[in-house]
Short mmCIF file of N, CA, C and O in Angstrom, two decimals:
data_model
loop_
_atom_site.label_atom_id
_atom_site.label_comp_id
_atom_site.label_asym_id
_atom_site.label_seq_id
_atom_site.Cartn_x
_atom_site.Cartn_y
_atom_site.Cartn_z
N ALA I 253 82.68 125.10 98.52
CA ALA I 253 82.48 124.13 99.58
C ALA I 253 81.33 123.17 99.23
O ALA I 253 81.39 121.99 99.52
N LEU I 254 80.29 123.74 98.61
CA LEU I 254 79.15 122.91 98.22
C LEU I 254 79.58 121.81 97.26
O LEU I 254 79.25 120.64 97.44
N MET I 255 80.36 122.16 96.26
CA MET I 255 80.79 121.16 95.28
C MET I 255 81.70 120.11 95.91
O MET I 255 81.62 118.94 95.56
N ALA I 256 82.53 120.51 96.84
CA ALA I 256 83.40 119.55 97.53
C ALA I 256 82.56 118.58 98.34
O ALA I 256 82.84 117.37 98.36
N ARG I 257 81.52 119.09 99.00
CA ARG I 257 80.65 118.19 99.79
C ARG I 257 79.91 117.23 98.87
O ARG I 257 79.73 116.05 99.20
N LEU I 258 79.49 117.70 97.71
CA LEU I 258 78.74 116.84 96.79
C LEU I 258 79.58 115.68 96.28
O LEU I 258 79.05 114.61 96.00
N ALA I 259 80.87 115.88 96.18
CA ALA I 259 81.76 114.82 95.71
C ALA I 259 81.73 113.62 96.66
O ALA I 259 81.95 112.48 96.23
N ASP I 260 81.42 113.87 97.93
CA ASP I 260 81.39 112.81 98.93
C ASP I 260 79.98 112.36 99.28
O ASP I 260 79.79 111.60 100.23
N THR I 261 78.99 112.83 98.54
CA THR I 261 77.59 112.53 98.86
C THR I 261 77.14 111.28 98.10
O THR I 261 77.27 111.19 96.89
N ALA I 262 76.56 110.35 98.85
CA ALA I 262 76.04 109.12 98.25
C ALA I 262 74.79 109.44 97.43
O ALA I 262 73.99 110.30 97.82
N PRO I 263 74.61 108.76 96.31
CA PRO I 263 73.46 109.05 95.45
C PRO I 263 72.10 108.74 96.11
O PRO I 263 71.09 109.31 95.72
N ASP I 264 72.09 107.90 97.13
CA ASP I 264 70.83 107.54 97.78
C ASP I 264 70.54 108.39 99.02
O ASP I 264 69.65 108.07 99.79
N VAL I 265 71.27 109.47 99.20
CA VAL I 265 71.15 110.25 100.43
C VAL I 265 69.75 110.85 100.60
O VAL I 265 69.25 110.94 101.72
N THR I 266 69.10 111.24 99.53
CA THR I 266 67.76 111.81 99.65
C THR I 266 66.77 110.76 100.15
O THR I 266 65.95 111.06 101.04
N ALA I 267 66.85 109.56 99.65
CA ALA I 267 65.98 108.49 100.13
C ALA I 267 66.26 108.19 101.59
O ALA I 267 65.32 107.96 102.38
N ARG I 268 67.53 108.20 101.98
CA ARG I 268 67.88 107.97 103.39
C ARG I 268 67.33 109.09 104.27
O ARG I 268 66.81 108.83 105.36
N ALA I 269 67.43 110.31 103.81
CA ALA I 269 66.93 111.46 104.58
C ALA I 269 65.41 111.40 104.71
O ALA I 269 64.86 111.71 105.77
N ASP I 270 64.74 111.00 103.65
CA ASP I 270 63.28 110.88 103.70
C ASP I 270 62.85 109.77 104.65
O ASP I 270 61.86 109.90 105.36
N ALA I 271 63.60 108.68 104.68
CA ALA I 271 63.27 107.54 105.53
C ALA I 271 63.60 107.79 107.00
O ALA I 271 62.98 107.19 107.87
N ALA I 272 64.58 108.64 107.24
CA ALA I 272 65.02 108.91 108.62
C ALA I 272 65.18 110.42 108.81
O ALA I 272 66.29 110.95 108.73
N PRO I 273 64.08 111.12 109.05
CA PRO I 273 64.13 112.58 109.15
C PRO I 273 65.06 113.12 110.25
O PRO I 273 65.45 114.28 110.19
N ASP I 274 65.38 112.30 111.22
CA ASP I 274 66.27 112.76 112.29
C ASP I 274 67.74 112.51 111.99
O ASP I 274 68.60 112.85 112.80
N ASP I 275 68.06 111.95 110.83
CA ASP I 275 69.44 111.71 110.42
C ASP I 275 69.99 113.01 109.84
O ASP I 275 69.75 113.35 108.68
N VAL I 276 70.71 113.76 110.67
CA VAL I 276 71.18 115.08 110.27
C VAL I 276 72.16 115.00 109.11
O VAL I 276 72.09 115.81 108.17
N ALA I 277 73.05 114.05 109.12
CA ALA I 277 74.02 113.92 108.02
C ALA I 277 73.30 113.69 106.70
O ALA I 277 73.65 114.29 105.67
N ALA I 278 72.29 112.83 106.71
CA ALA I 278 71.52 112.57 105.48
C ALA I 278 70.75 113.81 105.06
O ALA I 278 70.68 114.13 103.87
N ALA I 279 70.18 114.52 106.01
CA ALA I 279 69.43 115.75 105.70
C ALA I 279 70.35 116.79 105.06
O ALA I 279 69.97 117.45 104.08
N LEU I 280 71.54 116.94 105.60
CA LEU I 280 72.49 117.90 105.04
C LEU I 280 72.89 117.50 103.62
O LEU I 280 72.94 118.35 102.72
N GLY I 281 73.13 116.22 103.41
CA GLY I 281 73.48 115.75 102.07
C GLY I 281 72.35 115.91 101.08
O GLY I 281 72.56 116.36 99.94
N ALA I 282 71.15 115.58 101.51
CA ALA I 282 69.98 115.72 100.63
C ALA I 282 69.73 117.18 100.30
O ALA I 282 69.38 117.52 99.16
N ALA I 283 69.92 118.05 101.27
CA ALA I 283 69.74 119.48 101.03
C ALA I 283 70.78 119.98 100.03
O ALA I 283 70.46 120.77 99.14
N ASP I 284 72.01 119.54 100.18
CA ASP I 284 73.05 119.94 99.23
C ASP I 284 72.70 119.49 97.81
O ASP I 284 72.86 120.26 96.86
N LEU I 285 72.23 118.27 97.67
CA LEU I 285 71.84 117.78 96.34
C LEU I 285 70.71 118.61 95.74
O LEU I 285 70.75 118.96 94.57
N ALA I 286 69.72 118.92 96.57
CA ALA I 286 68.59 119.72 96.09
C ALA I 286 69.07 121.12 95.70
O ALA I 286 68.71 121.64 94.64
N PHE I 287 69.89 121.72 96.55
CA PHE I 287 70.37 123.08 96.28
C PHE I 287 71.19 123.11 95.00
O PHE I 287 70.96 123.96 94.13
N ALA I 288 72.10 122.18 94.85
CA ALA I 288 72.95 122.12 93.65
C ALA I 288 72.12 121.81 92.41
O ALA I 288 72.47 122.22 91.31
N GLY I 289 71.03 121.10 92.59
CA GLY I 289 70.14 120.77 91.47
C GLY I 289 69.17 121.87 91.12
O GLY I 289 68.29 121.68 90.28
N GLY I 290 69.27 123.01 91.80
CA GLY I 290 68.41 124.14 91.48
C GLY I 290 67.14 124.24 92.29
O GLY I 290 66.31 125.10 92.02
N ASP I 291 66.97 123.37 93.28
CA ASP I 291 65.76 123.42 94.10
C ASP I 291 66.10 123.96 95.48
O ASP I 291 66.10 123.23 96.48
N ALA I 292 66.41 125.25 95.53
CA ALA I 292 66.77 125.88 96.80
C ALA I 292 65.63 125.83 97.80
O ALA I 292 65.86 125.69 99.00
N ASP I 293 64.38 125.91 97.32
CA ASP I 293 63.25 125.84 98.24
C ASP I 293 63.23 124.53 99.00
O ASP I 293 63.04 124.51 100.22
N ALA I 294 63.43 123.42 98.29
CA ALA I 294 63.45 122.11 98.95
C ALA I 294 64.60 122.02 99.94
O ALA I 294 64.44 121.47 101.04
N ALA I 295 65.76 122.54 99.57
CA ALA I 295 66.93 122.50 100.45
C ALA I 295 66.66 123.29 101.72
O ALA I 295 66.92 122.81 102.84
N LEU I 296 66.15 124.50 101.57
CA LEU I 296 65.86 125.34 102.73
C LEU I 296 64.80 124.70 103.62
O LEU I 296 64.95 124.65 104.85
N ASN I 297 63.73 124.21 103.01
CA ASN I 297 62.65 123.60 103.79
C ASN I 297 63.12 122.36 104.55
O ASN I 297 62.75 122.15 105.70
N ARG I 298 63.95 121.55 103.90
CA ARG I 298 64.45 120.36 104.57
C ARG I 298 65.27 120.75 105.80
O ARG I 298 65.11 120.19 106.88
N LEU I 299 66.16 121.72 105.63
CA LEU I 299 67.02 122.10 106.75
C LEU I 299 66.26 122.83 107.84
O LEU I 299 66.54 122.63 109.03
N LEU I 300 65.31 123.65 107.48
CA LEU I 300 64.51 124.33 108.51
C LEU I 300 63.70 123.32 109.31
O LEU I 300 63.57 123.45 110.52
N GLY I 301 63.19 122.30 108.65
CA GLY I 301 62.49 121.23 109.36
C GLY I 301 63.42 120.44 110.25
O GLY I 301 63.08 120.08 111.38
N THR I 302 64.60 120.15 109.75
CA THR I 302 65.60 119.40 110.53
C THR I 302 66.03 120.20 111.75
O THR I 302 66.23 119.64 112.83
N LEU I 303 66.16 121.49 111.59
CA LEU I 303 66.60 122.36 112.68
C LEU I 303 65.70 122.24 113.90
O LEU I 303 66.18 122.24 115.03
N THR I 304 64.41 122.08 113.68
CA THR I 304 63.48 122.00 114.80
C THR I 304 63.59 120.69 115.57
O THR I 304 63.10 120.60 116.69
N ARG I 305 64.23 119.70 114.98
CA ARG I 305 64.36 118.39 115.62
C ARG I 305 65.77 118.12 116.15
O ARG I 305 66.08 116.99 116.50
N THR I 306 66.60 119.15 116.17
CA THR I 306 67.99 118.95 116.58
C THR I 306 68.35 119.85 117.75
O THR I 306 67.62 120.77 118.10
N ALA I 307 69.51 119.55 118.33
CA ALA I 307 70.05 120.36 119.42
C ALA I 307 71.57 120.25 119.37
O ALA I 307 72.14 119.41 118.67
N GLY I 308 72.22 121.12 120.09
CA GLY I 308 73.67 121.05 120.24
C GLY I 308 74.43 121.19 118.94
O GLY I 308 74.12 122.03 118.10
N ASP I 309 75.44 120.34 118.78
CA ASP I 309 76.32 120.39 117.61
C ASP I 309 75.57 120.14 116.31
O ASP I 309 75.88 120.75 115.29
N GLU I 310 74.60 119.24 116.34
CA GLU I 310 73.83 118.97 115.13
C GLU I 310 73.05 120.21 114.69
O GLU I 310 73.01 120.54 113.52
N ARG I 311 72.46 120.88 115.66
CA ARG I 311 71.71 122.11 115.34
C ARG I 311 72.65 123.15 114.74
O ARG I 311 72.31 123.85 113.79
N GLU I 312 73.84 123.25 115.29
CA GLU I 312 74.81 124.21 114.79
C GLU I 312 75.23 123.88 113.36
O GLU I 312 75.40 124.78 112.53
N GLN I 313 75.38 122.59 113.04
CA GLN I 313 75.71 122.19 111.68
C GLN I 313 74.61 122.63 110.70
O GLN I 313 74.91 123.14 109.62
N VAL I 314 73.38 122.41 111.09
CA VAL I 314 72.25 122.77 110.23
C VAL I 314 72.17 124.29 110.09
O VAL I 314 71.99 124.82 108.98
N ARG I 315 72.34 125.01 111.19
CA ARG I 315 72.31 126.47 111.16
C ARG I 315 73.39 127.01 110.22
O ARG I 315 73.13 127.87 109.38
N GLN I 316 74.58 126.46 110.33
CA GLN I 316 75.68 126.93 109.51
C GLN I 316 75.43 126.66 108.02
O GLN I 316 75.73 127.49 107.17
N ARG I 317 74.85 125.50 107.71
CA ARG I 317 74.55 125.18 106.32
C ARG I 317 73.51 126.16 105.77
O ARG I 317 73.62 126.60 104.63
N LEU I 318 72.52 126.48 106.58
CA LEU I 318 71.53 127.47 106.15
C LEU I 318 72.19 128.81 105.86
O LEU I 318 71.90 129.45 104.84
N LEU I 319 73.10 129.23 106.72
CA LEU I 319 73.81 130.48 106.48
C LEU I 319 74.63 130.42 105.20
O LEU I 319 74.70 131.42 104.45
N ASP I 320 75.22 129.27 104.92
CA ASP I 320 75.95 129.08 103.66
C ASP I 320 75.01 129.28 102.46
O ASP I 320 75.35 129.94 101.48
N TYR I 321 73.83 128.69 102.55
CA TYR I 321 72.85 128.82 101.46
C TYR I 321 72.41 130.27 101.30
O TYR I 321 72.26 130.75 100.18
N PHE I 322 72.19 130.96 102.41
CA PHE I 322 71.78 132.36 102.33
C PHE I 322 72.84 133.17 101.58
O PHE I 322 72.52 134.03 100.76
N GLU I 323 74.08 132.88 101.88
CA GLU I 323 75.17 133.60 101.21
C GLU I 323 75.21 133.27 99.72
O GLU I 323 75.40 134.15 98.88
N LEU I 324 75.03 132.00 99.38
CA LEU I 324 75.04 131.60 97.97
C LEU I 324 73.86 132.22 97.20
O LEU I 324 74.01 132.60 96.04
N LEU I 325 72.72 132.30 97.85
CA LEU I 325 71.54 132.87 97.19
C LEU I 325 71.66 134.38 97.06
O LEU I 325 71.16 134.96 96.09
N GLY I 326 72.30 135.01 98.01
CA GLY I 326 72.46 136.46 97.99
C GLY I 326 71.33 137.18 98.69
O GLY I 326 70.22 136.66 98.81
N PRO I 327 71.60 138.39 99.14
CA PRO I 327 70.61 139.13 99.93
C PRO I 327 69.38 139.57 99.12
O PRO I 327 68.35 139.89 99.70
N ASP I 328 69.47 139.59 97.81
CA ASP I 328 68.35 140.02 96.99
C ASP I 328 67.38 138.90 96.65
O ASP I 328 66.31 139.16 96.07
N ASP I 329 67.72 137.67 97.01
CA ASP I 329 66.83 136.55 96.75
C ASP I 329 65.66 136.62 97.73
O ASP I 329 65.86 136.70 98.94
N ALA I 330 64.46 136.58 97.22
CA ALA I 330 63.25 136.73 98.04
C ALA I 330 63.09 135.64 99.08
O ALA I 330 62.41 135.83 100.10
N ARG I 331 63.70 134.49 98.87
CA ARG I 331 63.57 133.38 99.83
C ARG I 331 64.39 133.60 101.09
O ARG I 331 64.08 133.05 102.14
N VAL I 332 65.43 134.39 100.98
CA VAL I 332 66.36 134.55 102.11
C VAL I 332 65.71 135.21 103.33
O VAL I 332 65.82 134.67 104.44
N PRO I 333 65.01 136.34 103.20
CA PRO I 333 64.43 136.95 104.40
C PRO I 333 63.43 136.03 105.11
O PRO I 333 63.43 135.94 106.35
N ALA I 334 62.60 135.33 104.35
CA ALA I 334 61.62 134.43 104.96
C ALA I 334 62.32 133.28 105.68
O ALA I 334 61.94 132.91 106.80
N ALA I 335 63.33 132.71 105.05
CA ALA I 335 64.06 131.60 105.68
C ALA I 335 64.83 132.08 106.91
O ALA I 335 64.91 131.37 107.91
N ARG I 336 65.36 133.30 106.85
CA ARG I 336 66.05 133.86 108.03
C ARG I 336 65.09 134.02 109.20
O ARG I 336 65.44 133.75 110.34
N ARG I 337 63.87 134.46 108.92
CA ARG I 337 62.87 134.59 109.99
C ARG I 337 62.55 133.23 110.59
O ARG I 337 62.44 133.09 111.81
N GLN I 338 62.37 132.23 109.74
CA GLN I 338 62.10 130.88 110.24
C GLN I 338 63.28 130.36 111.07
O GLN I 338 63.07 129.73 112.10
N LEU I 339 64.47 130.62 110.63
CA LEU I 339 65.67 130.23 111.37
C LEU I 339 65.69 130.88 112.74
O LEU I 339 65.90 130.21 113.76
N ALA I 340 65.42 132.16 112.79
CA ALA I 340 65.42 132.89 114.07
C ALA I 340 64.34 132.35 115.01
O ALA I 340 64.60 132.15 116.20
N ARG I 341 63.15 132.07 114.48
CA ARG I 341 62.07 131.51 115.31
C ARG I 341 62.48 130.15 115.87
O ARG I 341 62.18 129.83 117.02
N ALA I 342 63.12 129.35 115.06
CA ALA I 342 63.51 128.00 115.51
C ALA I 342 64.61 128.05 116.57
O ALA I 342 64.65 127.21 117.46
N LEU I 343 65.49 129.03 116.47
CA LEU I 343 66.60 129.12 117.41
C LEU I 343 66.20 129.79 118.72
O LEU I 343 66.80 129.50 119.77
N PHE I 344 65.26 130.68 118.67
CA PHE I 344 64.91 131.44 119.87
C PHE I 344 63.50 131.19 120.22
O PHE I 344 62.70 131.26 120.69
#
């Protein structure tokens, strides 16, 4: 799914996400680019930050993308438990 999303991602999406932090679509695209480029920390941090500024369907999109990343990283990745805690704090 990540590779399919990347095929539709504009090359300037990271600059757009940086310029407009509340643009959820840009944040999701920028996170995908970072994750695919090997910078999972940047992807997780971007989405966790975006999560705190969203509600409703947008929040659900960000939450689901984070869960996708957790699955891709695997349960043994040290970043997953910390990011899961941050996700839980942001949601509740």
